[in-house]
Coordinates of C-alpha atoms and ligand atoms in Angstrom, one line a residue:
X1 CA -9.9 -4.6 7.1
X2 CA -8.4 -4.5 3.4
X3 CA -11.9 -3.7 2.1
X4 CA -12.6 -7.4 1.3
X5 CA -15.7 -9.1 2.6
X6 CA -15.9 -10.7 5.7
X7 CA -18.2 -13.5 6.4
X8 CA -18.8 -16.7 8.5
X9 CA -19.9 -20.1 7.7
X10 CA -20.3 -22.7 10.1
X11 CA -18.0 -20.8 12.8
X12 CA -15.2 -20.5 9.6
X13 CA -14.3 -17.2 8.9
X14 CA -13.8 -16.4 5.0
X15 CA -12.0 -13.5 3.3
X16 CA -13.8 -12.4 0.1
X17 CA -12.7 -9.3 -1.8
X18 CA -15.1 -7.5 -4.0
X19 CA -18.1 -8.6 -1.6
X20 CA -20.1 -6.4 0.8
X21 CA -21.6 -6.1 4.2
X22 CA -25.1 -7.5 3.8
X23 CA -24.6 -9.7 0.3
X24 CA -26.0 -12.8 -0.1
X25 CA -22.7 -14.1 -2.6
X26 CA -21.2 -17.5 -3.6
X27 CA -17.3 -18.0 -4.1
X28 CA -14.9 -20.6 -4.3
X29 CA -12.2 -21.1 -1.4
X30 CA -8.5 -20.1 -3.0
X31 CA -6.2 -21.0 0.4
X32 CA -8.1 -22.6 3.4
X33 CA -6.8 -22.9 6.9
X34 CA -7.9 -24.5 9.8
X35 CA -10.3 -21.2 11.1
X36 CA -10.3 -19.2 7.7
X37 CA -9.9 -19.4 4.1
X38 CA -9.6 -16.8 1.6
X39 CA -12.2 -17.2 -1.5
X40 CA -13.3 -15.5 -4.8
X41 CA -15.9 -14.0 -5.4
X42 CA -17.8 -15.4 -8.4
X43 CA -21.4 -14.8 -7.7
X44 CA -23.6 -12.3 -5.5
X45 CA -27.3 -13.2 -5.7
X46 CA -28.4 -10.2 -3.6
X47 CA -26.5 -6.2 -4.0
X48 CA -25.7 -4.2 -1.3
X49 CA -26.9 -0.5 -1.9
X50 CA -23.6 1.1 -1.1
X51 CA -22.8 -1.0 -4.2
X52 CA -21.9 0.8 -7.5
X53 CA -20.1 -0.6 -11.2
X54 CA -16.4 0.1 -11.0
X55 CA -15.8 3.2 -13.4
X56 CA -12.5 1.7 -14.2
X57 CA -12.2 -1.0 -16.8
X58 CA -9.5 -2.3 -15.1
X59 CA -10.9 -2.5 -11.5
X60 CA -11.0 -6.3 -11.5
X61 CA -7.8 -6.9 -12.3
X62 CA -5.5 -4.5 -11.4
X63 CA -3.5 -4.3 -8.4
X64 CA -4.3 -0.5 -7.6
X65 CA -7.1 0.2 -6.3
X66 CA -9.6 -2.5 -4.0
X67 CA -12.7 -0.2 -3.0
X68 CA -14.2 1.5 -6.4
X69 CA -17.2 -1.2 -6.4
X70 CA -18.1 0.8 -3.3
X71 CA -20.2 3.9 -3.3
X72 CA -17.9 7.1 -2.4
X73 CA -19.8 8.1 0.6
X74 CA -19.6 4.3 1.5
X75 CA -15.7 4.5 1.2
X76 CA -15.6 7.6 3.4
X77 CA -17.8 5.7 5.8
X78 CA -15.8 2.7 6.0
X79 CA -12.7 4.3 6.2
X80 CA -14.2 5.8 9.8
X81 CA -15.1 2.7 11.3
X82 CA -11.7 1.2 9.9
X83 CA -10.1 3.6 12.7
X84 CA -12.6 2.9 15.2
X85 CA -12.5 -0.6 15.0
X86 CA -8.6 -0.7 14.9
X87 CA -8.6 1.7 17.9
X88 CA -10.9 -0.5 20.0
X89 CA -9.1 -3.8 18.9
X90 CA -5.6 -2.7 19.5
X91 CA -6.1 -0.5 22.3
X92 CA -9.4 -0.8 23.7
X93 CA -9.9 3.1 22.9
X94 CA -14.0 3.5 22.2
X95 CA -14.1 7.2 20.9
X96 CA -16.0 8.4 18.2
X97 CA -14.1 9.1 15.2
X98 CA -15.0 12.3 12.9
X99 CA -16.3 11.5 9.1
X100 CA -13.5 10.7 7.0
X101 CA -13.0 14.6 5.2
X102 CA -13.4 13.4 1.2
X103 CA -11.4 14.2 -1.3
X104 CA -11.8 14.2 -5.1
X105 CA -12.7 10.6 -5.8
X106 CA -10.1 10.5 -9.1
X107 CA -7.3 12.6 -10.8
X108 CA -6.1 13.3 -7.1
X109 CA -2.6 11.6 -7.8
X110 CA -0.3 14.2 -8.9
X111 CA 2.8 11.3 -9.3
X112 CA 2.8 7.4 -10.5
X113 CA 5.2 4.7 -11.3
X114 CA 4.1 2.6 -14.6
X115 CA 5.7 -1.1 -14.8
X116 CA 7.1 -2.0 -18.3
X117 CA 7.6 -5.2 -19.6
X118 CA 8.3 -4.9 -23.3
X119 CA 5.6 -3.3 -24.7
X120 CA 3.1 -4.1 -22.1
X121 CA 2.9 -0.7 -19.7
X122 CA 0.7 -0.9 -17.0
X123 CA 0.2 -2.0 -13.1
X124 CA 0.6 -5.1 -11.5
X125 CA -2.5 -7.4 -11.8
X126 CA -3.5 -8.2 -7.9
X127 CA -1.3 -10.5 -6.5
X128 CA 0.8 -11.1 -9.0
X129 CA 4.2 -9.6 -10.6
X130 CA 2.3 -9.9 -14.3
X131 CA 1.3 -6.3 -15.8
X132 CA -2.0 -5.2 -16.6
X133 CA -2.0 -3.3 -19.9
X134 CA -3.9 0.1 -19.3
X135 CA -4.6 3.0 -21.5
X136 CA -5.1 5.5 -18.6
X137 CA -5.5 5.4 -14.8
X138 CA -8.1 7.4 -13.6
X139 CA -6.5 8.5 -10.5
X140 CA -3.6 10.2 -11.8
X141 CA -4.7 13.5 -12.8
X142 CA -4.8 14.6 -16.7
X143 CA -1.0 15.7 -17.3
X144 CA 0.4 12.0 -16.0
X145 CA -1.9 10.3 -18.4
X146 CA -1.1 12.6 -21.1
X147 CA 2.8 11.7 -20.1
X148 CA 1.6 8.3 -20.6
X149 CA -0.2 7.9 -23.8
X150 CA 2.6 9.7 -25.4
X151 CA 4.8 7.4 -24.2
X152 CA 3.1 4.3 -25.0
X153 CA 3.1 5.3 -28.4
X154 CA 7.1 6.0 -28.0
X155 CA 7.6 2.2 -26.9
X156 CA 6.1 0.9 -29.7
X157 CA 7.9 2.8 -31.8
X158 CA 10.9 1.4 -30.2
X159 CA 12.8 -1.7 -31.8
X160 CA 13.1 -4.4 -29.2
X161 CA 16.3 -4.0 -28.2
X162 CA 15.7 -0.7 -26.7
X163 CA 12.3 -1.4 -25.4
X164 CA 13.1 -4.1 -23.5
X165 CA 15.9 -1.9 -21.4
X166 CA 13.1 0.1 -19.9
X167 CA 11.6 -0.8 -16.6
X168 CA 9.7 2.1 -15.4
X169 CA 8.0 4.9 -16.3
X170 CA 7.3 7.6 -13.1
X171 CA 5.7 10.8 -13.8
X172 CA 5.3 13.5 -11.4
X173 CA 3.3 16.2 -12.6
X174 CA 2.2 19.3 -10.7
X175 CA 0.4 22.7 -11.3
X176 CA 1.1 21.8 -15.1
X177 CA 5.1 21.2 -14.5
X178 CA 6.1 17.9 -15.4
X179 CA 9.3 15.8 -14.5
X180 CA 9.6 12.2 -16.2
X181 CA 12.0 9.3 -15.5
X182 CA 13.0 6.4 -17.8
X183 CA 14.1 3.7 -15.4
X184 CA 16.4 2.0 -18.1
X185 CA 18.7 -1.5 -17.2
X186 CA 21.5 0.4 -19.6
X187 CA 22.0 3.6 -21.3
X188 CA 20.4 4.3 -24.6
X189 CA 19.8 7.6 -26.7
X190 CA 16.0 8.9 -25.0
X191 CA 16.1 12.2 -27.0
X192 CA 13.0 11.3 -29.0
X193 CA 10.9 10.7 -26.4
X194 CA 12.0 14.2 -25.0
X195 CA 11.2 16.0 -28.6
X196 CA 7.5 14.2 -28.0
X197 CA 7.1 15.6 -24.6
X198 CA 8.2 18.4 -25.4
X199 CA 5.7 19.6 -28.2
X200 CA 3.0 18.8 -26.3
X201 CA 4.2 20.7 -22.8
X202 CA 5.6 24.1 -22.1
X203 CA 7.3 22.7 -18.7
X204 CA 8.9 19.7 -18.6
X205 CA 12.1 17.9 -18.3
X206 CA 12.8 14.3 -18.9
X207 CA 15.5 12.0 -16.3
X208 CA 17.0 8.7 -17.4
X209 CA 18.0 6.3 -14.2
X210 CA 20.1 3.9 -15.2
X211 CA 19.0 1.1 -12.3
X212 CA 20.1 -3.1 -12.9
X213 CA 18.0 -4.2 -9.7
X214 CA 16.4 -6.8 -9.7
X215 CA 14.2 -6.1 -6.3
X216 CA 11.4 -3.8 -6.2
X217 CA 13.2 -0.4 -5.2
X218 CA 12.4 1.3 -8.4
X219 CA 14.0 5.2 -7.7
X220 CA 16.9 3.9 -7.8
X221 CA 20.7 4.2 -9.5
X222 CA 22.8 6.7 -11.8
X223 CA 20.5 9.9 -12.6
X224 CA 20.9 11.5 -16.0
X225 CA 19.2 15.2 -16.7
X226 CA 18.3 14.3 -20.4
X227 CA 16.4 18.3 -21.1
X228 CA 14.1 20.4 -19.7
X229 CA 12.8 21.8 -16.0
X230 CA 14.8 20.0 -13.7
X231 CA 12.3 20.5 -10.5
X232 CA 9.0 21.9 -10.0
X233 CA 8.1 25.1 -8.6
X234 CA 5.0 25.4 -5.8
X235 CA 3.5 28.2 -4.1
X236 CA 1.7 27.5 -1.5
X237 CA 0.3 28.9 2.0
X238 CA 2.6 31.9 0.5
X239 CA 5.8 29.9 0.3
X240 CA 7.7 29.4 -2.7
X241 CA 9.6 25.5 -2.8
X242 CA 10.5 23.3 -4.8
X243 CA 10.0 19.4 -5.5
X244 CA 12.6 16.9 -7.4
X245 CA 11.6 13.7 -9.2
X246 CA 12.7 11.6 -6.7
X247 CA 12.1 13.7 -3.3
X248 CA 9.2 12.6 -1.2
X249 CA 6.5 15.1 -1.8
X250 CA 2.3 14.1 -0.8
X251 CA 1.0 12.8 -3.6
X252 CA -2.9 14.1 -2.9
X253 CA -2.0 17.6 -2.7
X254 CA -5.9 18.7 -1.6
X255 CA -6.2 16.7 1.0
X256 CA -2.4 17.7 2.1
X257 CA -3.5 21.0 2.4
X258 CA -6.3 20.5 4.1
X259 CA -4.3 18.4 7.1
X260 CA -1.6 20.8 7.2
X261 CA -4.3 23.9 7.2
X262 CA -5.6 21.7 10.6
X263 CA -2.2 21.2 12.2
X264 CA -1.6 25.2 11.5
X265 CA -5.1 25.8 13.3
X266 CA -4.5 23.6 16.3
X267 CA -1.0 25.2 17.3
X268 CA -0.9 28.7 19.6
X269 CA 0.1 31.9 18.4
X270 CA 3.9 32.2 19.5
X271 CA 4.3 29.1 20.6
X272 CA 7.2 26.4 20.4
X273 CA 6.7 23.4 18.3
X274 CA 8.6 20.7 17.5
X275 CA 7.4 19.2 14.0
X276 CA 9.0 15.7 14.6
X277 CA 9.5 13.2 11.5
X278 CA 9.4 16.7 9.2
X279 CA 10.5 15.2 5.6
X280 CA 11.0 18.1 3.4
X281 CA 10.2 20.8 5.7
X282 CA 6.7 22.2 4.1
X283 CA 4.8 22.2 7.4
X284 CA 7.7 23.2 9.6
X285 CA 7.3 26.3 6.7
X286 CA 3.8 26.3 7.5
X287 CA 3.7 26.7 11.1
X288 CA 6.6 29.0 11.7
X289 CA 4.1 31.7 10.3
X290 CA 2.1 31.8 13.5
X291 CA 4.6 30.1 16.2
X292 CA 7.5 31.7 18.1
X293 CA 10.0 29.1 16.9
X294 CA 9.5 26.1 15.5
X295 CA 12.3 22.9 15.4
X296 CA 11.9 20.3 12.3
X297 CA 13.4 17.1 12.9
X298 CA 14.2 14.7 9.8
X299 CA 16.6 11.3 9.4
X300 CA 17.3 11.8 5.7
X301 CA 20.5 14.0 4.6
X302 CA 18.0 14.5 1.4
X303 CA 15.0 15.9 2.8
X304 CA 17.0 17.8 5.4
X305 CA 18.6 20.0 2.7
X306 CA 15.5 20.3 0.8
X307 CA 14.0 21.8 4.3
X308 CA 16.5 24.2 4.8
X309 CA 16.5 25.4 0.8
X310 CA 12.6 26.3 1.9
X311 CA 13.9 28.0 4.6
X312 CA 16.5 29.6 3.0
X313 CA 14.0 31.1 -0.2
X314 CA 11.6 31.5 2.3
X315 CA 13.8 33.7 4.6
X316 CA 12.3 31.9 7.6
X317 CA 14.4 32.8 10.7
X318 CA 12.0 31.3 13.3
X319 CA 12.9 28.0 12.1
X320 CA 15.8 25.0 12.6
X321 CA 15.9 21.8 10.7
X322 CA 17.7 19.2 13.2
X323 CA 18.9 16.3 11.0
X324 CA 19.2 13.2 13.0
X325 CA 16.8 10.4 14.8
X326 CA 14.2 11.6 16.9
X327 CA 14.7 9.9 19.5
X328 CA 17.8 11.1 20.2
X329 CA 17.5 15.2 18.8
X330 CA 13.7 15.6 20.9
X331 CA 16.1 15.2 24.1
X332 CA 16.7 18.8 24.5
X333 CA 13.6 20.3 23.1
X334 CA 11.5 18.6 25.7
X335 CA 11.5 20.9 28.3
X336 CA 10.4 23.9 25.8
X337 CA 8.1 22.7 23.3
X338 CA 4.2 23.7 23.4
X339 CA 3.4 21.3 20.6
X340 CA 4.7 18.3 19.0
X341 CA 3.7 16.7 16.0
X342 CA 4.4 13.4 14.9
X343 CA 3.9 12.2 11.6
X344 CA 6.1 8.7 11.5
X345 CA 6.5 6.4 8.5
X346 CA 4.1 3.5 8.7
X347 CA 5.5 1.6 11.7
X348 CA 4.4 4.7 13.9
X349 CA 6.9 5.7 16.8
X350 CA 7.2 3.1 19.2
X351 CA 6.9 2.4 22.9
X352 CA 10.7 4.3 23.6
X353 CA 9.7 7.4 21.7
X354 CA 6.3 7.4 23.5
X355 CA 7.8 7.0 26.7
X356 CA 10.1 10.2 26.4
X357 CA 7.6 12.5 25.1
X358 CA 4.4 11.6 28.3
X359 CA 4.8 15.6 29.5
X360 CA 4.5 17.7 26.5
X361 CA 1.0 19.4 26.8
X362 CA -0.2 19.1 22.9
X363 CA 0.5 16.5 20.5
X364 CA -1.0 16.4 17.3
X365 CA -0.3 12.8 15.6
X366 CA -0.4 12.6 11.6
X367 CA -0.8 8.8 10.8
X368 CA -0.7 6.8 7.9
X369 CA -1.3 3.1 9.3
X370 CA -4.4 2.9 11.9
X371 CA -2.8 -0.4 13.4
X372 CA 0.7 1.3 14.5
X373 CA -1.1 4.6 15.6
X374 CA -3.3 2.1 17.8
X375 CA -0.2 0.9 19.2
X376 CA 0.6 4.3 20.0
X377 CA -2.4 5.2 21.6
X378 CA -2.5 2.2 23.5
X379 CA 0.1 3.8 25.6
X380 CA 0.0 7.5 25.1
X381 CA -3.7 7.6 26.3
X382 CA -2.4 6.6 29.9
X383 CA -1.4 9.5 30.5
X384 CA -3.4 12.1 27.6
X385 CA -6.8 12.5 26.6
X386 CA -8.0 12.3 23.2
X387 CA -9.2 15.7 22.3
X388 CA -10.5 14.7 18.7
X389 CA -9.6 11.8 15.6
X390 CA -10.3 12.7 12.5
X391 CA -9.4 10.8 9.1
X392 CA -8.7 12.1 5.8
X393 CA -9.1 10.1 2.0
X394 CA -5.9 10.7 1.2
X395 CA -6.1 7.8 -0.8
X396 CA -9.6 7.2 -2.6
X397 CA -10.6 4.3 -3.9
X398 CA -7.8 2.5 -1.9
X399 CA -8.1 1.0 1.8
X400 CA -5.3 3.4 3.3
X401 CA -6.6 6.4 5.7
X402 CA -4.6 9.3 7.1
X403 CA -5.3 10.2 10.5
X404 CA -5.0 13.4 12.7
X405 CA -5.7 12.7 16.5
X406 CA -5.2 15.5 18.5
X407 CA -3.7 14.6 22.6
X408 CA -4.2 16.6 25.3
X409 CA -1.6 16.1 29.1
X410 CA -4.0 14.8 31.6
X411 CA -1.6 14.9 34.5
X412 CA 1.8 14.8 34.7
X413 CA 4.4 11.6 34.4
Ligands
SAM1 C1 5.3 10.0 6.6 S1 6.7 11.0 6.2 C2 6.2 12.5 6.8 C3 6.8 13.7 6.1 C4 6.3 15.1 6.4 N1 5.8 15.3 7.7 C5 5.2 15.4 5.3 O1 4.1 15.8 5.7 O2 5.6 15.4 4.1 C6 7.8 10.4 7.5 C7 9.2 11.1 7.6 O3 9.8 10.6 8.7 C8 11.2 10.5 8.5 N2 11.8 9.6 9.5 C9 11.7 8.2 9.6 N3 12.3 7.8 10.7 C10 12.8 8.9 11.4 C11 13.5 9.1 12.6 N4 13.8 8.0 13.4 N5 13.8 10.3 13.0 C12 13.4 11.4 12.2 N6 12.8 11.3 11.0 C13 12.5 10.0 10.6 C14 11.2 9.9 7.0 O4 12.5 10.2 6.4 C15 10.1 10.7 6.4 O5 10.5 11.9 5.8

């Protein structure tokens, strides 16, 4: 289910990445329990035909992605049965599930997070907190690796003692605007590496965070505008917003479009919708161009303001951003709303939620873990059919899947 192999031997089951469905392969055993044990791949004697030569150098060892030895249609087709399979596990549901809609298969990512150590810069290496050195990633699209090669010149320019204060580089980089953090342990004079960035860019702006962590939260700690754009400018579906460095913002923005072009399709002309779990308010945006009203609901005090800014440059008057927990602000929407999406963090919505919301006649649910929306389902489709489920590659070359299922009211509560 991670996109590891899966086979059996002598009743035993063993967990093999890098192997495929219908490989003849040998491997040694790493950690073996009583009915399984996870191995290593370290020889196939016969190849798969979905098969294909990593195009990264760094495949092998680094942490990022765990599917590129498998052709791209192949991805797209596992990525399918991962829902259906999860579906029928977890909830017994035995639908057909659409072809996963593709996306490019590299330079989709518009933002990444580099790991410093020194002056090694790279990812993780799988499984461990050790950093593989890279020179580029190929799924961060041209400007982020740009970003990066500049700066990996900058660190080794560095002395030690500054080096060494830097944890993190992130790079978000959008329709050629460009926001960079330095995650720094202490402060320290950055204005070079700004002078670099900035004779190679027209838009860009350059943030130190001063963060002493020692966990893995990496956004994190006193912000510092060093120079330069201070947040990046989008239109899109003929709205204007804006995105921060450290705002939550899709990081495939194709393949966001796409879903949000689908969610805008399946709601009614004038109708009410209720866009629960709305972040920073771009689909609420979206969908008040064709609803009567439509009511965003968001937890964070962060997102909510950066929803109603949209609103407010957008002079959107069919629209209110409820900040608060949906399960307490969807009470008195209930008895209006036409539509209701859901589009929950990973651990989905939950049994309580579920069991206020049997009664409203459409919901459109926006996952991004097929096990929790199972979990979902497993209750919702007492009482709703399932009209369609489609998955999107959000996430190419990786083993995560967004899905849009689409619920129709089969009788009442
Ligand atoms: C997967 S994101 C979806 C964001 C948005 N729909 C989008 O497309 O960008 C989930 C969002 O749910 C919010 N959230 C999490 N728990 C919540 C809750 N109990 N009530 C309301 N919003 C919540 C998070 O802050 C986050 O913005």
């Amino acid at each position: 289910m991670n996109g590891e192999g899966i086979g059996k031997v002598d009743g035993k089951t063993y967990f093999i990445p890098n192997a495929l469905i219908g490989e003849d392969v040998e491997f040694e055993v790493d950690q073996d329990r009583q009915n399984y044990a996870f191995a290593t791949l370290t020889n196939i004697n016969s190849f798969s035909k979905e098969r294909v030569t990593p195009p990264c150098p760094y495949f092998y060892e680094c942490g990022g992605c765990n599917l590129q030895h498998m052709k791209y249609s192949h991805q797209l087709y596992f990525k399918s049965l991962l829902v259906k399979k999860t579906l029928k596990k977890i909830a017994d549901i035995d639908l057909d599930v659409l072809p996963t809609q593709p996306s490019r298969q590299f330079k989709y990512r518009n933002k990444s997070s580099f790991n410093v150590d020194n002056k090694n810069l790279g990812f993780y290496i799988k499984g461990s907190n050790d950093i593989v050195s890279i020179e580029y990633c190929m799924l961060m699209n041209d400007d982020i690796n740009k970003v990066f090669s500049i700066f990996k010149d900058y660190l080794h320019s560095l002395d030690e003692d500054k080096s060494c204060l830097i944890k993190h580089l992130v790079v978000r980089a959008i329709a050629h605007q460009i926001l960079v953090g330095l995650i720094i342990k202490s402060d320290f004079d950055c204005s070079a590496f700004y002078t670099l960035l900035e004779n190679n860019f027209s838009k860009i702006g350059l943030y130190k965070i001063i963060n002493n962590r020692r966990d893995s939260v990496v956004l994190s700690g006193k912000t510092i505008h060093v120079s330069g754009i201070k947040e990046i400018v989008i239109n899109n579906f003929n709205l204007t917003y804006s995105v921060d460095l450290l705002g939550f913002h899709q990081t495939n923005i194709e393949i966001q479009d796409i879903i949000y072009q689908k969610v805008l399709d399946l709601i009614k002309p004038n109708s009410v919708v209720v866009n629960g779990f709305s972040g920073e308010g771009l689909l609420s945006g979206i969908l008040a161009s064709k609803a009567k009203h439509v009511y965003g609901i968001e937890i964070s005090s962060a997102s909510h303001k950066s929803a109603e800014k949209l609103k407010r440059d957008n002079n959107i008057d069919n629209l209110t951003n409820i900040l608060g927990d949906f399960f307490v602000k969807i009470d008195p929407l209930l008895t209006s709303v036409d539509t209701l999406i859901l589009d929950p963090s990973k651990k989905g919505c939950g049994k309580e939620i579920m069991n206020k919301i049997i009664g409203v006649k459409n919901i459109v649910y926006i996952s991004c873990n097929p096990i929790a929306l199972a979990k979902d389902l497993r209750y919702l489709t007492k009482y709703y059919i399932i009209d369609y489920i489609e998955p999107y590659d959000m996430f190419p070359n990786t083993n995560s899947v967004e899905t849009l299922v689409h619920l129709k009211l089969k009788k009442e509560k």
